[in-house]
CSV table of C-alpha atoms in Angstrom, one decimal:
chain,number,residue,atom,x,y,z
O,1,LEU,CA,-42.6,33.3,-45.3
O,2,TRP,CA,-45.8,34.3,-43.0
O,3,SER,CA,-45.7,34.1,-39.8
O,4,LEU,CA,-47.6,34.0,-36.9
O,5,PRO,CA,-47.9,36.3,-33.4
O,6,ALA,CA,-46.9,34.3,-31.0
O,7,ARG,CA,-47.9,34.9,-27.4
O,8,ALA,CA,-46.6,33.4,-23.9
O,9,GLU,CA,-49.2,32.0,-22.3
O,10,ASP,CA,-50.9,32.7,-19.3
O,11,PRO,CA,-48.5,31.1,-16.0
O,12,ALA,CA,-52.0,30.8,-13.8
O,13,GLU,CA,-53.3,28.6,-16.0
O,14,GLU,CA,-50.7,26.4,-15.5
O,15,PRO,CA,-51.4,23.2,-13.2
O,16,GLU,CA,-49.4,23.3,-9.2
O,17,VAL,CA,-47.0,20.0,-9.2
O,18,LEU,CA,-46.6,18.7,-5.3
O,19,VAL,CA,-43.5,16.4,-4.6
O,20,ARG,CA,-43.7,14.6,-1.6
O,21,GLY,CA,-41.6,11.9,0.4
O,22,SER,CA,-37.7,12.4,1.2
O,23,PRO,CA,-34.1,12.6,0.1
O,24,LEU,CA,-32.6,9.4,0.0
O,25,ALA,CA,-30.1,9.4,2.3
O,26,ARG,CA,-26.2,8.1,2.2
O,27,PRO,CA,-25.2,6.0,4.7
O,28,ALA,CA,-21.8,7.8,6.1
O,29,GLY,CA,-18.8,6.7,4.5
O,30,GLU,CA,-20.5,5.1,1.5
O,31,GLY,CA,-19.0,6.4,-1.7
O,32,SER,CA,-19.5,8.0,-4.9
O,33,GLY,CA,-20.0,5.5,-8.4
O,34,PHE,CA,-16.8,6.6,-9.1
O,35,GLY,CA,-15.3,4.5,-5.9
O,36,THR,CA,-13.7,0.9,-5.2
O,37,ARG,CA,-13.8,-0.2,-1.6
O,38,ILE,CA,-11.3,-3.4,-0.9
O,39,GLU,CA,-13.2,-5.2,2.2
O,40,ARG,CA,-11.4,-6.5,5.1
O,41,GLU,CA,-11.7,-9.6,3.8
O,42,ASP,CA,-9.9,-9.0,0.6
O,43,LEU,CA,-7.2,-7.2,3.8
O,44,ARG,CA,-6.3,-10.5,5.0
O,45,ARG,CA,-5.6,-13.0,2.4
O,46,PRO,CA,-2.6,-14.4,3.2
O,47,GLY,CA,0.9,-13.3,0.7
O,48,ALA,CA,-1.5,-9.7,0.1
O,49,SER,CA,-0.1,-6.6,0.0
O,50,LEU,CA,-1.9,-3.2,-0.3
O,51,ALA,CA,-0.4,-2.7,-3.6
O,52,ASP,CA,-1.7,-6.1,-4.8
O,53,LEU,CA,-5.1,-5.1,-4.0
O,54,LEU,CA,-4.8,-1.9,-5.7
O,55,GLU,CA,-3.2,-3.0,-8.8
O,56,ARG,CA,-7.4,-5.0,-9.3
O,57,VAL,CA,-8.7,-1.5,-9.4
O,58,PRO,CA,-9.8,0.3,-12.2
O,59,SER,CA,-7.9,3.4,-13.8
O,60,ALA,CA,-5.2,2.4,-10.9
O,61,ILE,CA,-1.8,1.9,-11.6
O,62,VAL,CA,0.4,0.8,-9.3
O,63,VAL,CA,5.0,1.5,-9.2
O,64,ARG,CA,7.2,-0.9,-7.8
O,65,THR,CA,11.1,0.3,-7.0
O,66,GLY,CA,11.5,-3.6,-6.4
O,67,ALA,CA,10.6,-6.2,-4.0
O,68,ARG,CA,8.5,-6.2,-1.4
O,69,SER,CA,9.5,-3.4,1.4
O,70,GLU,CA,10.2,-1.5,-1.5
O,71,LEU,CA,8.6,2.0,-2.5
O,72,ALA,CA,5.3,1.0,-3.9
O,73,THR,CA,3.1,4.6,-5.2
O,74,VAL,CA,-0.6,4.7,-6.7
O,75,ALA,CA,-1.9,6.6,-9.1
O,76,LEU,CA,-5.2,7.5,-10.4
O,77,ARG,CA,-6.9,8.1,-14.4
O,78,GLY,CA,-3.7,9.1,-15.6
O,79,GLY,CA,-2.1,10.7,-13.5
O,80,THR,CA,1.1,11.0,-10.6
O,81,SER,CA,1.7,9.3,-7.6
O,82,SER,CA,1.4,12.9,-6.0
O,83,GLN,CA,-1.7,13.7,-7.9
O,84,THR,CA,-3.2,10.6,-5.6
O,85,PRO,CA,-3.5,11.8,-2.3
O,86,VAL,CA,-3.6,8.7,0.6
O,87,TYR,CA,-4.8,9.7,3.8
O,88,LEU,CA,-4.8,7.4,6.7
O,89,ALA,CA,-7.7,7.7,9.5
O,90,GLY,CA,-8.0,10.8,7.8
O,91,VAL,CA,-4.3,12.1,7.8
O,92,ARG,CA,-2.8,12.7,4.5
O,93,MET,CA,0.3,10.1,3.6
O,94,ASN,CA,1.6,11.6,0.7
O,95,ASP,CA,5.1,13.2,1.5
O,96,ASP,CA,5.6,16.9,1.5
O,97,PHE,CA,8.8,17.0,-0.3
O,98,SER,CA,8.3,14.2,-3.2
O,99,GLY,CA,4.4,13.7,-2.9
O,100,HIS,CA,4.3,10.3,-3.3
O,101,ALA,CA,2.6,7.6,-0.7
O,102,ASP,CA,4.7,4.6,0.2
O,103,LEU,CA,2.3,1.7,0.1
O,104,SER,CA,4.3,-1.0,1.3
O,105,ALA,CA,4.8,0.8,4.9
O,106,LEU,CA,1.5,0.3,6.1
O,107,PRO,CA,0.7,-3.7,7.2
O,108,LEU,CA,-2.4,-4.8,5.8
O,109,PHE,CA,-3.8,-6.8,9.8
O,110,LEU,CA,-4.1,-2.5,10.8
O,111,LEU,CA,-7.0,-1.5,8.2
O,112,ASP,CA,-10.7,-1.8,8.1
O,113,ARG,CA,-11.4,-1.3,4.4
O,114,VAL,CA,-9.9,0.9,1.0
O,115,ASP,CA,-12.1,3.2,0.0
O,116,VAL,CA,-10.4,4.2,-4.0
O,117,TYR,CA,-12.5,7.2,-5.6
O,118,ARG,CA,-11.8,8.0,-9.0
O,119,GLY,CA,-12.3,11.4,-10.2
O,120,HIS,CA,-14.3,13.7,-7.7
O,121,ALA,CA,-13.4,12.2,-3.7
O,122,PRO,CA,-15.3,13.6,-0.7
O,123,ILE,CA,-15.2,17.1,0.2
O,124,HIS,CA,-14.2,16.3,4.2
O,125,LEU,CA,-10.3,16.1,2.9
O,126,ASP,CA,-8.0,18.7,3.5
O,127,ARG,CA,-6.5,18.4,-0.3
O,128,THR,CA,-8.4,16.5,-2.7
O,129,GLY,CA,-6.5,15.1,-6.0
O,130,LEU,CA,-6.8,15.8,-9.7
O,131,THR,CA,-7.2,12.3,-10.4
O,132,GLY,CA,-9.0,11.2,-7.4
O,133,ALA,CA,-7.6,9.7,-3.2
O,134,VAL,CA,-7.4,6.3,-1.8
O,135,LEU,CA,-8.3,6.4,1.6
O,136,LEU,CA,-7.1,3.9,4.6
O,137,GLU,CA,-9.7,2.7,7.2
O,138,PRO,CA,-7.8,1.8,10.2
O,139,GLU,CA,-9.7,-1.3,11.8
O,140,LEU,CA,-11.1,-0.1,15.7
O,141,ALA,CA,-9.9,-2.7,18.3
O,142,ARG,CA,-13.2,-5.2,19.6
O,143,GLN,CA,-11.1,-6.4,22.2
O,144,SER,CA,-7.5,-7.0,23.3
O,145,LEU,CA,-5.4,-9.1,21.8
O,146,LEU,CA,-1.8,-10.4,20.8
O,147,SER,CA,-0.3,-11.8,17.4
O,148,VAL,CA,3.4,-12.2,16.5
O,149,ALA,CA,3.3,-13.3,12.4
O,150,SER,CA,6.2,-14.4,11.1
O,151,PRO,CA,5.9,-14.6,7.0
O,152,PHE,CA,8.4,-16.1,4.4
O,153,GLY,CA,8.2,-16.1,0.6
O,154,SER,CA,10.7,-16.6,-2.3
O,155,PHE,CA,14.2,-15.0,-2.4
O,156,GLY,CA,15.2,-15.4,0.8
O,157,ALA,CA,13.0,-12.8,1.8
O,158,ARG,CA,11.6,-13.5,5.5
O,159,GLY,CA,10.5,-11.2,8.4
O,160,VAL,CA,8.7,-11.1,11.8
O,161,GLU,CA,5.7,-9.2,12.6
O,162,GLY,CA,4.1,-8.4,17.0
O,163,ARG,CA,1.1,-6.9,17.2
O,164,VAL,CA,-0.3,-5.6,20.8
O,165,VAL,CA,-4.0,-4.1,20.8
O,166,VAL,CA,-5.8,-3.2,23.8
O,167,GLN,CA,-9.4,-2.6,23.7
O,168,GLY,CA,-9.5,1.4,22.6
O,169,ARG,CA,-5.4,1.8,22.0
O,170,GLY,CA,-2.9,-0.1,19.5
O,171,ALA,CA,0.9,-0.6,18.9
O,172,SER,CA,2.4,-2.3,16.8
């Protein structure tokens, strides 16, 4: 076998490349490609619950222990519910003892949107899970209001919900 000697080219002979422009700005709060956003319209559907809506998200597994008001948890990408942190307005809802976040304890009228991150969650979270994170964003009051609701369901299920919101503050 014969081989020819190789020699490096002079770097001064390479043309200079100039790139102009600005990086694409991502709007604040916009998720990654591995995320799903549940908008306000879906959260306002009659009879919907957070567990019902999260069941439709790819790779989300919702486990319920009974009726609508009983414990409901979410797990992402084959993990457990204790490996999936759930945040409400940036505050982690997972119980420190069991690691679960109870989805049935949160009424949907408090929420503006839900962001589900499968895999890489936003860096500003204090603890991110191995499998992703669920971010619940509350609705900010635009005006003062008073509302009362009385939901009824099958097997005698019934309840009463009330909400008083003063612009800038909320109470239920």
